[in-house]
Amino acid sequence: MGYLLGVTLLWSFSFSLIGVYLSGQVDSYFSVLVRILLALLLFLPLLRPRRIAPRTACGLMAVGAVQIGAMYIFYYQSFELLSVPEVLLFTILTPIYVTLIDDALAKRFSPFYLGTAAIAVVGALLISHPGVEPGFWRGFWMVQASNLCFALGQVAYRRLPGLAAVDGTKLSALHQFGWFYVGAAILVVPAFVLFGDASRPATTAVQWSVLLWLGLIASGLGYFFWNEGARRVDAGTLAIMNEALKPAGLAVNVLIWNRDADVLRLTLSALVIGFALWLNLWWTRRRRRLAIA
C-alpha cells in the first residue's frame, strides 16, 4: 500500500496545477498530448520489444489507452467547465466503480468491499459544497466518464497476465510499462489532430514547467507506481485509496492556493476515509487468518 500512499501525495498537486496554470489558458488536448508523450519518453529507453510477449504488450496498450488516454481527454475537458473543488467533488464515485468492475470481472459480489467504499464516499461527501447548478452537469458527466476509465484501467492492469518474457524468464515491469504509454499515445495523437487547438499551446515557462512535472513525474512515475501498487492490494483497499485523492487534493488546494474551503469538513472527511481504510485492512487480515486456520 506504500506505493498508493506515495502516489496519492504526488497526485494531490495535479488538480490545482491543472486548474490554476493550464485550464482556460492551454488547449486541453495539447496538455494531454504533451503529458502522454513525456511519460512515454521516460519509459521508452527501458522497453525490451523483442523480449515481451505480443499479448502482454497489447494488453498494456489497451489498458493505457483507457486508463490515461481516454481518461485524460475527459478529465482535462472537465476543468474547462468546473472549478478545482468541483472536479474533486465529482470524483467521489470512483471507488464504487473500482469495486463493481472488479466484482463483475470476477463474476462475484463482495458486499463488504462495496460497503467500505461507500463509507469512503460518505467521507468525501462531507467536503461537498451546496448549490451545484444544472449548468455543471456536463462537467459532472465528463468527470464520471474520466472516473470510469480510470477505474477500469486499474482493475484491468491488476488482471493482466504475469509479466514474463517470451522465453519464460522474468521481465521487470519497468521494461514493459512503456507499452502502457504507447497505447495512450495511439489514442491522444489523433484526438489532438482532430479536436485540438494548435493556436493555444503552452507559451510560458511556468506552463511548460507544470507540463514537465505532470508528464514526467505525475504521469510517468505516478502511473507506474500506482498500477504496481494496485497489483499488491485487494479491490477494497484500491477503491478507498482512490477516494483518498479527494481530501489530499483539496488540502493542497487550500494550503497553497488559498481556495475557500471548510477545514473542519476536510478534517472530518479525512477521518472517515481513514476509518474506511482501516476497516478494510482489518477485514482483509481477519479473512486471511481464518483461511490459514
PDB file of C-alpha atoms in Angstrom:
ATOM      1  CA  MET A   1       0.000   0.000   0.000  1.00  0.00           C
ATOM      2  CA  GLY A   2       3.031   2.254   0.335  1.00  0.00           C
ATOM      3  CA  TYR A   3       3.094   2.821  -3.433  1.00  0.00           C
ATOM      4  CA  LEU A   4      -0.522   4.011  -3.386  1.00  0.00           C
ATOM      5  CA  LEU A   5       0.052   6.372  -0.455  1.00  0.00           C
ATOM      6  CA  GLY A   6       3.129   7.874  -2.090  1.00  0.00           C
ATOM      7  CA  VAL A   7       1.378   8.454  -5.406  1.00  0.00           C
ATOM      8  CA  THR A   8      -1.660   9.920  -3.624  1.00  0.00           C
ATOM      9  CA  LEU A   9       0.623  12.588  -2.178  1.00  0.00           C
ATOM     10  CA  LEU A  10       2.215  13.095  -5.596  1.00  0.00           C
ATOM     11  CA  TRP A  11      -1.104  13.412  -7.422  1.00  0.00           C
ATOM     12  CA  SER A  12      -2.642  15.708  -4.811  1.00  0.00           C
ATOM     13  CA  PHE A  13      -0.838  18.600  -6.537  1.00  0.00           C
ATOM     14  CA  SER A  14      -2.096  17.757 -10.029  1.00  0.00           C
ATOM     15  CA  PHE A  15      -5.662  19.048  -9.607  1.00  0.00           C
ATOM     16  CA  SER A  16      -4.552  22.539  -8.632  1.00  0.00           C
ATOM     17  CA  LEU A  17      -1.673  22.703 -11.109  1.00  0.00           C
ATOM     18  CA  ILE A  18      -4.077  21.944 -13.950  1.00  0.00           C
ATOM     19  CA  GLY A  19      -6.839  24.213 -12.661  1.00  0.00           C
ATOM     20  CA  VAL A  20      -4.598  27.194 -11.876  1.00  0.00           C
ATOM     21  CA  TYR A  21      -1.949  27.147 -14.623  1.00  0.00           C
ATOM     22  CA  LEU A  22      -3.392  25.244 -17.601  1.00  0.00           C
ATOM     23  CA  SER A  23      -7.201  25.293 -17.651  1.00  0.00           C
ATOM     24  CA  GLY A  24      -8.557  28.049 -19.894  1.00  0.00           C
ATOM     25  CA  GLN A  25      -5.038  29.024 -20.975  1.00  0.00           C
ATOM     26  CA  VAL A  26      -3.616  25.968 -22.739  1.00  0.00           C
ATOM     27  CA  ASP A  27      -5.633  23.764 -25.083  1.00  0.00           C
ATOM     28  CA  SER A  28      -6.701  20.687 -23.122  1.00  0.00           C
ATOM     29  CA  TYR A  29      -5.838  18.282 -25.960  1.00  0.00           C
ATOM     30  CA  PHE A  30      -2.379  19.845 -26.218  1.00  0.00           C
ATOM     31  CA  SER A  31      -1.861  19.376 -22.472  1.00  0.00           C
ATOM     32  CA  VAL A  32      -2.922  15.736 -22.679  1.00  0.00           C
ATOM     33  CA  LEU A  33      -0.693  15.095 -25.697  1.00  0.00           C
ATOM     34  CA  VAL A  34       2.409  16.621 -24.102  1.00  0.00           C
ATOM     35  CA  ARG A  35       1.792  14.811 -20.828  1.00  0.00           C
ATOM     36  CA  ILE A  36       1.476  11.410 -22.512  1.00  0.00           C
ATOM     37  CA  LEU A  37       4.466  11.900 -24.813  1.00  0.00           C
ATOM     38  CA  LEU A  38       6.707  12.985 -21.932  1.00  0.00           C
ATOM     39  CA  ALA A  39       5.734   9.893 -19.932  1.00  0.00           C
ATOM     40  CA  LEU A  40       6.387   7.732 -22.998  1.00  0.00           C
ATOM     41  CA  LEU A  41       9.823   9.300 -23.500  1.00  0.00           C
ATOM     42  CA  LEU A  42      10.661   8.493 -19.884  1.00  0.00           C
ATOM     43  CA  PHE A  43       9.983   4.770 -20.344  1.00  0.00           C
ATOM     44  CA  LEU A  44      10.942   4.362 -24.000  1.00  0.00           C
ATOM     45  CA  PRO A  45      14.657   3.648 -23.304  1.00  0.00           C
ATOM     46  CA  LEU A  46      13.623   0.879 -20.886  1.00  0.00           C
ATOM     47  CA  LEU A  47      11.473  -1.059 -23.354  1.00  0.00           C
ATOM     48  CA  ARG A  48      12.601  -4.509 -24.461  1.00  0.00           C
ATOM     49  CA  PRO A  49      10.329  -5.077 -27.506  1.00  0.00           C
ATOM     50  CA  ARG A  50      11.912  -8.376 -28.541  1.00  0.00           C
ATOM     51  CA  ARG A  51      11.501  -9.936 -25.118  1.00  0.00           C
ATOM     52  CA  ILE A  52       7.885  -9.106 -24.362  1.00  0.00           C
ATOM     53  CA  ALA A  53       5.056 -11.399 -25.436  1.00  0.00           C
ATOM     54  CA  PRO A  54       2.803  -9.696 -28.030  1.00  0.00           C
ATOM     55  CA  ARG A  55      -0.277 -10.494 -25.954  1.00  0.00           C
ATOM     56  CA  THR A  56       1.205  -8.728 -22.925  1.00  0.00           C
ATOM     57  CA  ALA A  57       2.212  -5.691 -24.985  1.00  0.00           C
ATOM     58  CA  CYS A  58      -1.277  -5.439 -26.489  1.00  0.00           C
ATOM     59  CA  GLY A  59      -2.841  -5.768 -23.047  1.00  0.00           C
ATOM     60  CA  LEU A  60      -0.691  -2.961 -21.665  1.00  0.00           C
ATOM     61  CA  MET A  61      -1.510  -0.751 -24.655  1.00  0.00           C
ATOM     62  CA  ALA A  62      -5.239  -1.369 -24.226  1.00  0.00           C
ATOM     63  CA  VAL A  63      -5.062  -0.500 -20.523  1.00  0.00           C
ATOM     64  CA  GLY A  64      -3.034   2.639 -21.225  1.00  0.00           C
ATOM     65  CA  ALA A  65      -5.437   3.787 -23.943  1.00  0.00           C
ATOM     66  CA  VAL A  66      -8.324   3.608 -21.477  1.00  0.00           C
ATOM     67  CA  GLN A  67      -6.751   4.481 -18.120  1.00  0.00           C
ATOM     68  CA  ILE A  68      -4.857   7.592 -19.175  1.00  0.00           C
ATOM     69  CA  GLY A  69      -5.634   8.131 -22.872  1.00  0.00           C
ATOM     70  CA  ALA A  70      -9.416   8.351 -22.746  1.00  0.00           C
ATOM     71  CA  MET A  71      -9.393   9.329 -19.071  1.00  0.00           C
ATOM     72  CA  TYR A  72      -7.193  12.394 -19.617  1.00  0.00           C
ATOM     73  CA  ILE A  73      -9.334  13.595 -22.533  1.00  0.00           C
ATOM     74  CA  PHE A  74     -12.458  13.628 -20.341  1.00  0.00           C
ATOM     75  CA  TYR A  75     -10.552  14.814 -17.263  1.00  0.00           C
ATOM     76  CA  TYR A  76      -8.975  17.882 -18.881  1.00  0.00           C
ATOM     77  CA  GLN A  77     -12.259  18.828 -20.566  1.00  0.00           C
ATOM     78  CA  SER A  78     -13.918  18.890 -17.145  1.00  0.00           C
ATOM     79  CA  PHE A  79     -11.547  21.638 -15.971  1.00  0.00           C
ATOM     80  CA  GLU A  80     -12.920  23.830 -18.781  1.00  0.00           C
ATOM     81  CA  LEU A  81     -16.353  23.537 -17.158  1.00  0.00           C
ATOM     82  CA  LEU A  82     -15.704  23.168 -13.423  1.00  0.00           C
ATOM     83  CA  SER A  83     -13.529  24.609 -10.676  1.00  0.00           C
ATOM     84  CA  VAL A  84     -10.860  22.503  -8.953  1.00  0.00           C
ATOM     85  CA  PRO A  85     -13.061  21.813  -5.864  1.00  0.00           C
ATOM     86  CA  GLU A  86     -15.953  20.792  -8.141  1.00  0.00           C
ATOM     87  CA  VAL A  87     -13.784  18.359 -10.102  1.00  0.00           C
ATOM     88  CA  LEU A  88     -12.638  16.896  -6.795  1.00  0.00           C
ATOM     89  CA  LEU A  89     -16.232  16.675  -5.564  1.00  0.00           C
ATOM     90  CA  PHE A  90     -17.402  14.790  -8.624  1.00  0.00           C
ATOM     91  CA  THR A  91     -14.704  12.112  -8.273  1.00  0.00           C
ATOM     92  CA  ILE A  92     -16.479  10.580  -5.266  1.00  0.00           C
ATOM     93  CA  LEU A  93     -17.915   7.684  -7.273  1.00  0.00           C
ATOM     94  CA  THR A  94     -14.542   6.300  -8.397  1.00  0.00           C
ATOM     95  CA  PRO A  95     -14.217   3.731  -5.558  1.00  0.00           C
ATOM     96  CA  ILE A  96     -17.667   2.368  -6.332  1.00  0.00           C
ATOM     97  CA  TYR A  97     -16.643   1.888  -9.963  1.00  0.00           C
ATOM     98  CA  VAL A  98     -13.445   0.112  -8.908  1.00  0.00           C
ATOM     99  CA  THR A  99     -15.319  -2.285  -6.631  1.00  0.00           C
ATOM    100  CA  LEU A 100     -18.147  -3.038  -9.051  1.00  0.00           C
ATOM    101  CA  ILE A 101     -15.855  -3.526 -12.072  1.00  0.00           C
ATOM    102  CA  ASP A 102     -13.590  -5.854 -10.096  1.00  0.00           C
ATOM    103  CA  ASP A 103     -16.574  -7.881  -8.905  1.00  0.00           C
ATOM    104  CA  ALA A 104     -18.062  -8.015 -12.405  1.00  0.00           C
ATOM    105  CA  LEU A 105     -14.818  -9.312 -13.938  1.00  0.00           C
ATOM    106  CA  ALA A 106     -14.506 -11.914 -11.184  1.00  0.00           C
ATOM    107  CA  LYS A 107     -18.189 -12.870 -11.550  1.00  0.00           C
ATOM    108  CA  ARG A 108     -18.808 -12.276  -7.869  1.00  0.00           C
ATOM    109  CA  PHE A 109     -20.270  -9.725  -5.490  1.00  0.00           C
ATOM    110  CA  SER A 110     -18.311  -8.533  -2.431  1.00  0.00           C
ATOM    111  CA  PRO A 111     -20.705  -6.566  -0.225  1.00  0.00           C
ATOM    112  CA  PHE A 112     -18.039  -5.786   2.375  1.00  0.00           C
ATOM    113  CA  TYR A 113     -15.732  -4.107  -0.162  1.00  0.00           C
ATOM    114  CA  LEU A 114     -18.695  -2.202  -1.576  1.00  0.00           C
ATOM    115  CA  GLY A 115     -19.633  -1.171   1.956  1.00  0.00           C
ATOM    116  CA  THR A 116     -16.183   0.168   2.831  1.00  0.00           C
ATOM    117  CA  ALA A 117     -16.074   2.024  -0.483  1.00  0.00           C
ATOM    118  CA  ALA A 118     -19.474   3.529   0.358  1.00  0.00           C
ATOM    119  CA  ILE A 119     -18.132   4.701   3.741  1.00  0.00           C
ATOM    120  CA  ALA A 120     -15.287   6.402   1.875  1.00  0.00           C
ATOM    121  CA  VAL A 121     -17.832   8.105  -0.384  1.00  0.00           C
ATOM    122  CA  VAL A 122     -19.661   9.405   2.700  1.00  0.00           C
ATOM    123  CA  GLY A 123     -16.358  10.804   3.902  1.00  0.00           C
ATOM    124  CA  ALA A 124     -15.836  12.546   0.578  1.00  0.00           C
ATOM    125  CA  LEU A 125     -19.377  13.942   0.637  1.00  0.00           C
ATOM    126  CA  LEU A 126     -18.557  15.755   3.872  1.00  0.00           C
ATOM    127  CA  ILE A 127     -16.447  18.157   1.807  1.00  0.00           C
ATOM    128  CA  SER A 128     -19.152  18.816  -0.763  1.00  0.00           C
ATOM    129  CA  HIS A 129     -20.495  22.327  -1.087  1.00  0.00           C
ATOM    130  CA  PRO A 130     -24.181  23.148  -1.666  1.00  0.00           C
ATOM    131  CA  GLY A 131     -25.709  24.687  -4.737  1.00  0.00           C
ATOM    132  CA  VAL A 132     -24.446  22.651  -7.668  1.00  0.00           C
ATOM    133  CA  GLU A 133     -26.297  24.252 -10.586  1.00  0.00           C
ATOM    134  CA  PRO A 134     -27.699  22.477 -13.670  1.00  0.00           C
ATOM    135  CA  GLY A 135     -25.033  24.161 -15.809  1.00  0.00           C
ATOM    136  CA  PHE A 136     -22.435  21.990 -14.125  1.00  0.00           C
ATOM    137  CA  TRP A 137     -23.961  18.687 -15.206  1.00  0.00           C
ATOM    138  CA  ARG A 138     -21.963  18.474 -18.416  1.00  0.00           C
ATOM    139  CA  GLY A 139     -18.836  18.800 -16.329  1.00  0.00           C
ATOM    140  CA  PHE A 140     -20.199  16.199 -13.923  1.00  0.00           C
ATOM    141  CA  TRP A 141     -20.618  13.632 -16.700  1.00  0.00           C
ATOM    142  CA  MET A 142     -17.156  14.446 -18.044  1.00  0.00           C
ATOM    143  CA  VAL A 143     -15.715  13.619 -14.632  1.00  0.00           C
ATOM    144  CA  GLN A 144     -17.774  10.423 -14.377  1.00  0.00           C
ATOM    145  CA  ALA A 145     -16.504   9.264 -17.777  1.00  0.00           C
ATOM    146  CA  SER A 146     -12.978  10.032 -16.563  1.00  0.00           C
ATOM    147  CA  ASN A 147     -13.592   8.140 -13.315  1.00  0.00           C
ATOM    148  CA  LEU A 148     -14.937   5.112 -15.165  1.00  0.00           C
ATOM    149  CA  CYS A 149     -11.894   4.979 -17.476  1.00  0.00           C
ATOM    150  CA  PHE A 150      -9.521   5.345 -14.525  1.00  0.00           C
ATOM    151  CA  ALA A 151     -11.276   2.618 -12.532  1.00  0.00           C
ATOM    152  CA  LEU A 152     -11.462   0.219 -15.472  1.00  0.00           C
ATOM    153  CA  GLY A 153      -7.769   0.684 -16.244  1.00  0.00           C
ATOM    154  CA  GLN A 154      -6.673  -0.017 -12.674  1.00  0.00           C
ATOM    155  CA  VAL A 155      -8.739  -3.166 -12.364  1.00  0.00           C
ATOM    156  CA  ALA A 156      -7.674  -4.397 -15.808  1.00  0.00           C
ATOM    157  CA  TYR A 157      -3.980  -3.858 -15.006  1.00  0.00           C
ATOM    158  CA  ARG A 158      -4.335  -5.977 -11.864  1.00  0.00           C
ATOM    159  CA  ARG A 159      -5.664  -8.791 -14.051  1.00  0.00           C
ATOM    160  CA  LEU A 160      -3.056  -8.697 -16.789  1.00  0.00           C
ATOM    161  CA  PRO A 161      -1.155 -11.979 -17.188  1.00  0.00           C
ATOM    162  CA  GLY A 162       2.192 -12.323 -15.452  1.00  0.00           C
ATOM    163  CA  LEU A 163       4.886 -10.003 -16.742  1.00  0.00           C
ATOM    164  CA  ALA A 164       7.219 -12.618 -18.211  1.00  0.00           C
ATOM    165  CA  ALA A 165       9.453 -12.506 -21.260  1.00  0.00           C
ATOM    166  CA  VAL A 166       8.754 -14.573 -24.369  1.00  0.00           C
ATOM    167  CA  ASP A 167      11.452 -17.047 -23.314  1.00  0.00           C
ATOM    168  CA  GLY A 168       9.727 -17.600 -19.971  1.00  0.00           C
ATOM    169  CA  THR A 169      12.246 -15.658 -17.869  1.00  0.00           C
ATOM    170  CA  LYS A 170      11.120 -12.885 -15.574  1.00  0.00           C
ATOM    171  CA  LEU A 171      10.988  -9.442 -17.183  1.00  0.00           C
ATOM    172  CA  SER A 172      10.799  -6.416 -14.905  1.00  0.00           C
ATOM    173  CA  ALA A 173       7.653  -4.298 -15.132  1.00  0.00           C
ATOM    174  CA  LEU A 174       9.952  -1.323 -15.744  1.00  0.00           C
ATOM    175  CA  HIS A 175      10.952  -2.877 -19.074  1.00  0.00           C
ATOM    176  CA  GLN A 176       7.334  -3.382 -20.121  1.00  0.00           C
ATOM    177  CA  PHE A 177       5.402  -0.399 -18.799  1.00  0.00           C
ATOM    178  CA  GLY A 178       6.318   1.810 -21.752  1.00  0.00           C
ATOM    179  CA  TRP A 179       3.697  -0.067 -23.779  1.00  0.00           C
ATOM    180  CA  PHE A 180       1.109   1.439 -21.425  1.00  0.00           C
ATOM    181  CA  TYR A 181       2.014   4.905 -22.740  1.00  0.00           C
ATOM    182  CA  VAL A 182       2.261   3.681 -26.335  1.00  0.00           C
ATOM    183  CA  GLY A 183      -1.410   2.707 -26.109  1.00  0.00           C
ATOM    184  CA  ALA A 184      -2.334   6.089 -24.658  1.00  0.00           C
ATOM    185  CA  ALA A 185      -0.376   7.910 -27.380  1.00  0.00           C
ATOM    186  CA  ILE A 186      -2.148   5.935 -30.120  1.00  0.00           C
ATOM    187  CA  LEU A 187      -5.405   7.439 -28.831  1.00  0.00           C
ATOM    188  CA  VAL A 188      -4.408  11.002 -27.909  1.00  0.00           C
ATOM    189  CA  VAL A 189      -2.350  11.875 -31.025  1.00  0.00           C
ATOM    190  CA  PRO A 190      -5.320  11.582 -33.421  1.00  0.00           C
ATOM    191  CA  ALA A 191      -7.562  13.194 -30.778  1.00  0.00           C
ATOM    192  CA  PHE A 192      -5.317  16.271 -30.799  1.00  0.00           C
ATOM    193  CA  VAL A 193      -5.182  16.334 -34.608  1.00  0.00           C
ATOM    194  CA  LEU A 194      -8.986  16.108 -34.883  1.00  0.00           C
ATOM    195  CA  PHE A 195     -10.142  18.209 -31.936  1.00  0.00           C
ATOM    196  CA  GLY A 196      -7.167  20.145 -30.573  1.00  0.00           C
ATOM    197  CA  ASP A 197      -6.498  23.861 -30.985  1.00  0.00           C
ATOM    198  CA  ALA A 198      -2.898  24.278 -32.119  1.00  0.00           C
ATOM    199  CA  SER A 199      -3.161  28.045 -31.581  1.00  0.00           C
ATOM    200  CA  ARG A 200      -3.316  27.542 -27.802  1.00  0.00           C
ATOM    201  CA  PRO A 201      -0.106  25.728 -26.818  1.00  0.00           C
ATOM    202  CA  ALA A 202       1.850  26.305 -23.630  1.00  0.00           C
ATOM    203  CA  THR A 203       3.678  29.622 -24.017  1.00  0.00           C
ATOM    204  CA  THR A 204       5.194  30.483 -20.637  1.00  0.00           C
ATOM    205  CA  ALA A 205       7.982  28.926 -18.604  1.00  0.00           C
ATOM    206  CA  VAL A 206       5.515  28.224 -15.791  1.00  0.00           C
ATOM    207  CA  GLN A 207       3.132  26.352 -18.085  1.00  0.00           C
ATOM    208  CA  TRP A 208       5.930  24.242 -19.536  1.00  0.00           C
ATOM    209  CA  SER A 209       7.287  23.559 -16.050  1.00  0.00           C
ATOM    210  CA  VAL A 210       3.848  22.344 -14.971  1.00  0.00           C
ATOM    211  CA  LEU A 211       3.586  20.115 -18.055  1.00  0.00           C
ATOM    212  CA  LEU A 212       7.056  18.696 -17.408  1.00  0.00           C
ATOM    213  CA  TRP A 213       6.093  17.862 -13.826  1.00  0.00           C
ATOM    214  CA  LEU A 214       2.763  16.354 -14.860  1.00  0.00           C
ATOM    215  CA  GLY A 215       4.282  14.372 -17.736  1.00  0.00           C
ATOM    216  CA  LEU A 216       7.488  13.020 -16.240  1.00  0.00           C
ATOM    217  CA  ILE A 217       6.588  12.768 -12.553  1.00  0.00           C
ATOM    218  CA  ALA A 218       2.794  12.584 -12.109  1.00  0.00           C
ATOM    219  CA  SER A 219       2.105  10.551 -15.266  1.00  0.00           C
ATOM    220  CA  GLY A 220       5.433   8.823 -15.837  1.00  0.00           C
ATOM    221  CA  LEU A 221       6.459   7.703 -12.375  1.00  0.00           C
ATOM    222  CA  GLY A 222       2.999   8.144 -10.839  1.00  0.00           C
ATOM    223  CA  TYR A 223       1.088   5.680 -13.004  1.00  0.00           C
ATOM    224  CA  PHE A 224       3.829   3.094 -12.896  1.00  0.00           C
ATOM    225  CA  PHE A 225       3.906   3.014  -9.093  1.00  0.00           C
ATOM    226  CA  TRP A 226       0.123   3.371  -8.765  1.00  0.00           C
ATOM    227  CA  ASN A 227      -0.591   0.402 -11.021  1.00  0.00           C
ATOM    228  CA  GLU A 228       2.136  -1.672  -9.409  1.00  0.00           C
ATOM    229  CA  GLY A 229       0.627  -0.762  -6.039  1.00  0.00           C
ATOM    230  CA  ALA A 230      -2.791  -1.800  -7.339  1.00  0.00           C
ATOM    231  CA  ARG A 231      -1.399  -5.288  -8.004  1.00  0.00           C
ATOM    232  CA  ARG A 232      -0.375  -5.617  -4.359  1.00  0.00           C
ATOM    233  CA  VAL A 233      -3.676  -4.778  -2.632  1.00  0.00           C
ATOM    234  CA  ASP A 234      -7.240  -6.069  -2.682  1.00  0.00           C
ATOM    235  CA  ALA A 235     -10.014  -4.295  -4.574  1.00  0.00           C
ATOM    236  CA  GLY A 236     -11.442  -2.739  -1.398  1.00  0.00           C
ATOM    237  CA  THR A 237      -8.162  -1.064  -0.433  1.00  0.00           C
ATOM    238  CA  LEU A 238      -7.657   0.116  -4.013  1.00  0.00           C
ATOM    239  CA  ALA A 239     -11.142   1.645  -4.067  1.00  0.00           C
ATOM    240  CA  ILE A 240     -10.572   3.529  -0.817  1.00  0.00           C
ATOM    241  CA  MET A 241      -7.171   4.839  -1.895  1.00  0.00           C
ATOM    242  CA  ASN A 242      -8.897   6.267  -4.966  1.00  0.00           C
ATOM    243  CA  GLU A 243     -11.162   8.233  -2.636  1.00  0.00           C
ATOM    244  CA  ALA A 244      -8.223   9.467  -0.558  1.00  0.00           C
ATOM    245  CA  LEU A 245      -7.151  11.584  -3.544  1.00  0.00           C
ATOM    246  CA  LYS A 246     -10.028  13.986  -2.900  1.00  0.00           C
ATOM    247  CA  PRO A 247      -9.175  15.314   0.593  1.00  0.00           C
ATOM    248  CA  ALA A 248      -5.483  15.262  -0.319  1.00  0.00           C
ATOM    249  CA  GLY A 249      -6.148  17.358  -3.417  1.00  0.00           C
ATOM    250  CA  LEU A 250      -8.337  19.802  -1.510  1.00  0.00           C
ATOM    251  CA  ALA A 251      -5.785  20.119   1.279  1.00  0.00           C
ATOM    252  CA  VAL A 252      -3.099  21.124  -1.232  1.00  0.00           C
ATOM    253  CA  ASN A 253      -5.531  23.498  -2.927  1.00  0.00           C
ATOM    254  CA  VAL A 254      -6.369  25.208   0.370  1.00  0.00           C
ATOM    255  CA  LEU A 255      -2.878  25.359   1.840  1.00  0.00           C
ATOM    256  CA  ILE A 256      -1.040  26.576  -1.269  1.00  0.00           C
ATOM    257  CA  TRP A 257      -3.552  28.336  -3.484  1.00  0.00           C
ATOM    258  CA  ASN A 258      -5.804  29.625  -0.689  1.00  0.00           C
ATOM    259  CA  ARG A 259      -9.077  28.387  -2.092  1.00  0.00           C
ATOM    260  CA  ASP A 260     -12.066  28.786   0.216  1.00  0.00           C
ATOM    261  CA  ALA A 261     -12.828  25.540   1.981  1.00  0.00           C
ATOM    262  CA  ASP A 262     -14.190  24.327   5.281  1.00  0.00           C
ATOM    263  CA  VAL A 263     -11.125  22.997   7.114  1.00  0.00           C
ATOM    264  CA  LEU A 264     -13.310  21.233   9.696  1.00  0.00           C
ATOM    265  CA  ARG A 265     -15.166  19.321   6.978  1.00  0.00           C
ATOM    266  CA  LEU A 266     -11.881  18.482   5.294  1.00  0.00           C
ATOM    267  CA  THR A 267     -10.572  17.023   8.552  1.00  0.00           C
ATOM    268  CA  LEU A 268     -13.775  15.057   9.175  1.00  0.00           C
ATOM    269  CA  SER A 269     -13.642  13.706   5.627  1.00  0.00           C
ATOM    270  CA  ALA A 270     -10.069  12.505   6.083  1.00  0.00           C
ATOM    271  CA  LEU A 271     -11.017  10.791   9.356  1.00  0.00           C
ATOM    272  CA  VAL A 272     -13.991   8.969   7.809  1.00  0.00           C
ATOM    273  CA  ILE A 273     -11.973   7.824   4.792  1.00  0.00           C
ATOM    274  CA  GLY A 274      -9.166   6.754   7.116  1.00  0.00           C
ATOM    275  CA  PHE A 275     -11.676   4.712   9.129  1.00  0.00           C
ATOM    276  CA  ALA A 276     -12.916   3.033   5.938  1.00  0.00           C
ATOM    277  CA  LEU A 277      -9.343   2.149   5.024  1.00  0.00           C
ATOM    278  CA  TRP A 278      -8.632   0.749   8.500  1.00  0.00           C
ATOM    279  CA  LEU A 279     -11.883  -1.263   8.430  1.00  0.00           C
ATOM    280  CA  ASN A 280     -10.989  -2.731   5.062  1.00  0.00           C
ATOM    281  CA  LEU A 281      -7.472  -3.667   6.194  1.00  0.00           C
ATOM    282  CA  TRP A 282      -8.854  -5.241   9.388  1.00  0.00           C
ATOM    283  CA  TRP A 283     -11.337  -7.336   7.402  1.00  0.00           C
ATOM    284  CA  THR A 284      -8.701  -8.457   4.907  1.00  0.00           C
ATOM    285  CA  ARG A 285      -6.277  -9.550   7.651  1.00  0.00           C
ATOM    286  CA  ARG A 286      -9.056 -11.316   9.552  1.00  0.00           C
ATOM    287  CA  ARG A 287     -10.112 -13.211   6.439  1.00  0.00           C
ATOM    288  CA  ARG A 288      -6.519 -14.285   5.789  1.00  0.00           C
ATOM    289  CA  ARG A 289      -6.120 -15.547   9.369  1.00  0.00           C
ATOM    290  CA  LEU A 290      -9.335 -17.554   9.077  1.00  0.00           C
ATOM    291  CA  ALA A 291      -8.180 -19.009   5.745  1.00  0.00           C
ATOM    292  CA  ILE A 292      -4.888 -20.132   7.299  1.00  0.00           C
ATOM    293  CA  ALA A 293      -6.656 -21.615  10.308  1.00  0.00           C
TER     294      ALA A 293
END
